[in-house]
């Protein structure tokens, strides 16, 4: 640092606090006064520490969101390359979600397709439907994972055989809250 290398007017008084998160210090939050009339006091430090906590939390949240987006992108790419799809059935909301690759396997557009359990069952050959409904009901009742081969009929009429491994997800009380495959 050279004194003649800074840009702007030198401050007459300043106050700085660290931007701390659970994982460490990200930097510092600094306020500066350029007149001799403003002197920072302990009350100013308390306010700045509160603000720095909020700023650090926002930065940490933004970093976590970016890491999640990166992870989701990598998972989607891995599924596409391996031609593997995944699905999740949320039993509390009765919502079925499919990965983009599973949509492609089933021959539907990931941007517009909204899967449901009924939609899934209708994509099976008619003679396989009752057995599949019974398998899923048994998984709920027994709280046990299972795997099976199933045939699906794509919108273009092509029949594909898929291998599905189903996990049963339980809450803290041991009740089924979701299925994933």
mmCIF file of C-alpha atoms in Angstrom:
data_model
loop_
_atom_site.group_PDB
_atom_site.id
_atom_site.type_symbol
_atom_site.label_atom_id
_atom_site.label_comp_id
_atom_site.label_asym_id
_atom_site.label_seq_id
_atom_site.Cartn_x
_atom_site.Cartn_y
_atom_site.Cartn_z
ATOM 1 C CA UNK A 1 0.000 0.000 0.000
ATOM 2 C CA UNK A 2 1.264 3.422 -0.940
ATOM 3 C CA UNK A 3 -0.419 6.445 0.566
ATOM 4 C CA UNK A 4 -0.593 8.151 -2.831
ATOM 5 C CA UNK A 5 -2.203 5.074 -4.453
ATOM 6 C CA UNK A 6 -5.722 5.393 -3.020
ATOM 7 C CA UNK A 7 -8.501 7.066 -4.968
ATOM 8 C CA UNK A 8 -10.696 9.748 -3.456
ATOM 9 C CA UNK A 9 -10.516 11.648 -0.234
ATOM 10 C CA UNK A 10 -9.142 10.015 2.883
ATOM 11 C CA UNK A 11 -11.752 9.474 5.590
ATOM 12 C CA UNK A 12 -11.406 11.289 8.860
ATOM 13 C CA UNK A 13 -13.107 8.497 10.812
ATOM 14 C CA UNK A 14 -14.275 4.986 10.006
ATOM 15 C CA UNK A 15 -15.913 1.965 11.591
ATOM 16 C CA UNK A 16 -15.686 -1.600 10.324
ATOM 17 C CA UNK A 17 -17.084 -4.957 11.392
ATOM 18 C CA UNK A 18 -16.546 -8.436 9.921
ATOM 19 C CA UNK A 19 -19.130 -10.114 7.678
ATOM 20 C CA UNK A 20 -19.316 -13.395 9.612
ATOM 21 C CA UNK A 21 -21.229 -16.552 8.727
ATOM 22 C CA UNK A 22 -21.287 -20.009 10.276
ATOM 23 C CA UNK A 23 -18.651 -21.082 7.775
ATOM 24 C CA UNK A 24 -16.270 -18.176 8.358
ATOM 25 C CA UNK A 25 -15.610 -14.539 7.657
ATOM 26 C CA UNK A 26 -16.545 -13.284 4.188
ATOM 27 C CA UNK A 27 -15.084 -9.798 4.436
ATOM 28 C CA UNK A 28 -15.891 -6.575 6.217
ATOM 29 C CA UNK A 29 -18.580 -3.935 6.236
ATOM 30 C CA UNK A 30 -17.098 -0.471 6.657
ATOM 31 C CA UNK A 31 -18.592 2.996 6.978
ATOM 32 C CA UNK A 32 -16.500 6.121 6.650
ATOM 33 C CA UNK A 33 -16.882 9.735 7.645
ATOM 34 C CA UNK A 34 -15.287 12.478 5.613
ATOM 35 C CA UNK A 35 -15.977 15.320 8.030
ATOM 36 C CA UNK A 36 -14.503 15.784 11.438
ATOM 37 C CA UNK A 37 -18.006 16.348 12.789
ATOM 38 C CA UNK A 38 -19.065 12.676 12.522
ATOM 39 C CA UNK A 39 -17.462 10.312 15.005
ATOM 40 C CA UNK A 40 -18.736 6.725 15.264
ATOM 41 C CA UNK A 41 -19.677 5.477 18.706
ATOM 42 C CA UNK A 42 -20.526 2.153 20.347
ATOM 43 C CA UNK A 43 -24.236 2.464 19.358
ATOM 44 C CA UNK A 44 -23.153 2.832 15.715
ATOM 45 C CA UNK A 45 -21.056 -0.314 16.058
ATOM 46 C CA UNK A 46 -24.062 -2.257 17.404
ATOM 47 C CA UNK A 47 -26.195 -1.171 14.439
ATOM 48 C CA UNK A 48 -23.411 -1.953 11.962
ATOM 49 C CA UNK A 49 -22.918 -5.411 13.510
ATOM 50 C CA UNK A 50 -26.649 -6.111 13.104
ATOM 51 C CA UNK A 51 -26.593 -4.938 9.483
ATOM 52 C CA UNK A 52 -23.437 -6.946 8.771
ATOM 53 C CA UNK A 53 -25.157 -10.077 10.116
ATOM 54 C CA UNK A 54 -28.055 -9.520 7.713
ATOM 55 C CA UNK A 55 -25.729 -8.838 4.778
ATOM 56 C CA UNK A 56 -23.598 -11.908 5.570
ATOM 57 C CA UNK A 57 -26.723 -14.077 5.808
ATOM 58 C CA UNK A 58 -27.929 -12.767 2.442
ATOM 59 C CA UNK A 59 -24.544 -13.459 0.834
ATOM 60 C CA UNK A 60 -24.450 -16.961 2.335
ATOM 61 C CA UNK A 61 -28.007 -17.664 1.112
ATOM 62 C CA UNK A 62 -27.103 -16.464 -2.389
ATOM 63 C CA UNK A 63 -24.034 -18.717 -2.399
ATOM 64 C CA UNK A 64 -26.136 -21.692 -1.238
ATOM 65 C CA UNK A 65 -28.703 -21.023 -3.969
ATOM 66 C CA UNK A 66 -25.953 -20.927 -6.595
ATOM 67 C CA UNK A 67 -24.447 -24.171 -5.269
ATOM 68 C CA UNK A 68 -27.882 -25.799 -5.419
ATOM 69 C CA UNK A 69 -28.412 -24.643 -9.019
ATOM 70 C CA UNK A 70 -24.998 -26.035 -9.963
ATOM 71 C CA UNK A 71 -25.750 -29.353 -8.249
ATOM 72 C CA UNK A 72 -29.161 -29.640 -9.923
ATOM 73 C CA UNK A 73 -27.608 -28.868 -13.298
ATOM 74 C CA UNK A 74 -24.965 -31.568 -12.801
ATOM 75 C CA UNK A 75 -27.605 -34.107 -11.743
ATOM 76 C CA UNK A 76 -29.720 -33.287 -14.792
ATOM 77 C CA UNK A 77 -26.695 -33.652 -17.082
ATOM 78 C CA UNK A 78 -25.715 -36.981 -15.466
ATOM 79 C CA UNK A 79 -29.250 -38.310 -15.901
ATOM 80 C CA UNK A 80 -29.309 -37.189 -19.530
ATOM 81 C CA UNK A 81 -25.955 -38.796 -20.306
ATOM 82 C CA UNK A 82 -26.847 -42.060 -18.545
ATOM 83 C CA UNK A 83 -30.419 -42.001 -19.880
ATOM 84 C CA UNK A 84 -31.704 -42.445 -16.315
ATOM 85 C CA UNK A 85 -34.702 -40.632 -14.945
ATOM 86 C CA UNK A 86 -35.990 -40.078 -11.455
ATOM 87 C CA UNK A 87 -39.324 -39.373 -9.859
ATOM 88 C CA UNK A 88 -40.694 -38.425 -6.455
ATOM 89 C CA UNK A 89 -44.173 -38.949 -5.019
ATOM 90 C CA UNK A 90 -44.938 -36.597 -2.121
ATOM 91 C CA UNK A 91 -47.598 -38.391 -0.110
ATOM 92 C CA UNK A 92 -48.499 -35.324 1.944
ATOM 93 C CA UNK A 93 -49.414 -33.238 -1.116
ATOM 94 C CA UNK A 94 -50.091 -36.195 -3.435
ATOM 95 C CA UNK A 95 -47.763 -34.602 -5.965
ATOM 96 C CA UNK A 96 -45.697 -36.584 -8.454
ATOM 97 C CA UNK A 97 -42.633 -34.975 -10.017
ATOM 98 C CA UNK A 98 -40.489 -36.361 -12.816
ATOM 99 C CA UNK A 99 -36.993 -35.375 -13.841
ATOM 100 C CA UNK A 100 -36.597 -33.938 -17.319
ATOM 101 C CA UNK A 101 -34.862 -37.122 -18.438
ATOM 102 C CA UNK A 102 -37.735 -39.301 -17.210
ATOM 103 C CA UNK A 103 -40.093 -37.141 -19.281
ATOM 104 C CA UNK A 104 -37.893 -37.736 -22.327
ATOM 105 C CA UNK A 105 -37.844 -41.495 -21.625
ATOM 106 C CA UNK A 106 -41.651 -41.434 -21.510
ATOM 107 C CA UNK A 107 -41.734 -39.355 -24.699
ATOM 108 C CA UNK A 108 -43.320 -36.244 -23.207
ATOM 109 C CA UNK A 109 -42.156 -32.627 -23.154
ATOM 110 C CA UNK A 110 -40.596 -31.729 -19.776
ATOM 111 C CA UNK A 111 -41.646 -28.087 -20.214
ATOM 112 C CA UNK A 112 -45.357 -28.863 -20.456
ATOM 113 C CA UNK A 113 -45.925 -32.290 -18.911
ATOM 114 C CA UNK A 114 -47.454 -32.324 -15.417
ATOM 115 C CA UNK A 115 -47.282 -35.931 -14.191
ATOM 116 C CA UNK A 116 -49.770 -37.507 -11.832
ATOM 117 C CA UNK A 117 -50.104 -41.046 -10.509
ATOM 118 C CA UNK A 118 -53.135 -41.535 -12.753
ATOM 119 C CA UNK A 119 -51.134 -40.288 -15.731
ATOM 120 C CA UNK A 120 -48.359 -42.761 -14.887
ATOM 121 C CA UNK A 121 -50.834 -45.674 -14.611
ATOM 122 C CA UNK A 122 -52.492 -44.743 -17.932
ATOM 123 C CA UNK A 123 -49.067 -44.979 -19.621
ATOM 124 C CA UNK A 124 -48.822 -48.664 -18.702
ATOM 125 C CA UNK A 125 -50.286 -51.376 -20.894
ATOM 126 C CA UNK A 126 -53.836 -52.016 -19.668
ATOM 127 C CA UNK A 127 -53.033 -55.546 -18.483
ATOM 128 C CA UNK A 128 -50.226 -54.212 -16.192
ATOM 129 C CA UNK A 129 -52.168 -51.434 -14.442
ATOM 130 C CA UNK A 130 -53.872 -53.319 -11.590
ATOM 131 C CA UNK A 131 -50.639 -55.081 -10.585
ATOM 132 C CA UNK A 132 -48.765 -51.744 -10.516
ATOM 133 C CA UNK A 133 -51.401 -50.066 -8.339
ATOM 134 C CA UNK A 134 -51.213 -53.055 -5.975
ATOM 135 C CA UNK A 135 -47.376 -52.822 -5.839
ATOM 136 C CA UNK A 136 -47.494 -49.195 -4.783
ATOM 137 C CA UNK A 137 -50.266 -49.830 -2.237
ATOM 138 C CA UNK A 138 -48.181 -52.668 -0.781
ATOM 139 C CA UNK A 139 -45.135 -50.364 -0.529
ATOM 140 C CA UNK A 140 -47.228 -47.907 1.472
ATOM 141 C CA UNK A 141 -48.623 -50.625 3.723
ATOM 142 C CA UNK A 142 -45.383 -52.574 4.241
ATOM 143 C CA UNK A 143 -43.117 -49.481 4.258
ATOM 144 C CA UNK A 144 -40.605 -51.486 2.245
ATOM 145 C CA UNK A 145 -38.672 -50.567 -0.903
ATOM 146 C CA UNK A 146 -39.099 -52.631 -4.034
ATOM 147 C CA UNK A 147 -37.881 -52.891 -7.590
ATOM 148 C CA UNK A 148 -39.592 -54.066 -10.718
ATOM 149 C CA UNK A 149 -39.568 -54.028 -14.483
ATOM 150 C CA UNK A 150 -42.464 -52.325 -16.131
ATOM 151 C CA UNK A 151 -43.563 -51.561 -19.636
ATOM 152 C CA UNK A 152 -44.654 -48.078 -20.622
ATOM 153 C CA UNK A 153 -46.386 -46.927 -23.774
ATOM 154 C CA UNK A 154 -45.084 -43.662 -25.161
ATOM 155 C CA UNK A 155 -47.407 -41.223 -26.958
ATOM 156 C CA UNK A 156 -45.998 -42.387 -30.309
ATOM 157 C CA UNK A 157 -47.058 -45.974 -29.462
ATOM 158 C CA UNK A 158 -43.554 -47.284 -28.773
ATOM 159 C CA UNK A 159 -43.448 -49.694 -25.820
ATOM 160 C CA UNK A 160 -40.392 -49.490 -23.582
ATOM 161 C CA UNK A 161 -39.361 -51.721 -20.714
ATOM 162 C CA UNK A 162 -38.036 -49.833 -17.720
ATOM 163 C CA UNK A 163 -36.380 -50.955 -14.510
ATOM 164 C CA UNK A 164 -37.618 -49.021 -11.494
ATOM 165 C CA UNK A 165 -36.143 -49.098 -8.010
ATOM 166 C CA UNK A 166 -38.537 -47.582 -5.462
ATOM 167 C CA UNK A 167 -37.496 -46.203 -2.070
ATOM 168 C CA UNK A 168 -39.993 -45.592 0.736
ATOM 169 C CA UNK A 169 -39.342 -42.407 2.722
ATOM 170 C CA UNK A 170 -40.590 -42.327 6.316
ATOM 171 C CA UNK A 171 -41.052 -39.442 8.742
ATOM 172 C CA UNK A 172 -39.789 -39.441 12.345
ATOM 173 C CA UNK A 173 -42.889 -41.411 13.462
ATOM 174 C CA UNK A 174 -42.248 -44.138 10.877
ATOM 175 C CA UNK A 175 -45.096 -43.078 8.590
ATOM 176 C CA UNK A 176 -44.698 -43.044 4.804
ATOM 177 C CA UNK A 177 -44.404 -39.495 3.530
ATOM 178 C CA UNK A 178 -42.955 -40.109 0.073
ATOM 179 C CA UNK A 179 -41.805 -42.609 -2.506
ATOM 180 C CA UNK A 180 -38.855 -42.026 -4.805
ATOM 181 C CA UNK A 181 -37.622 -43.961 -7.787
#
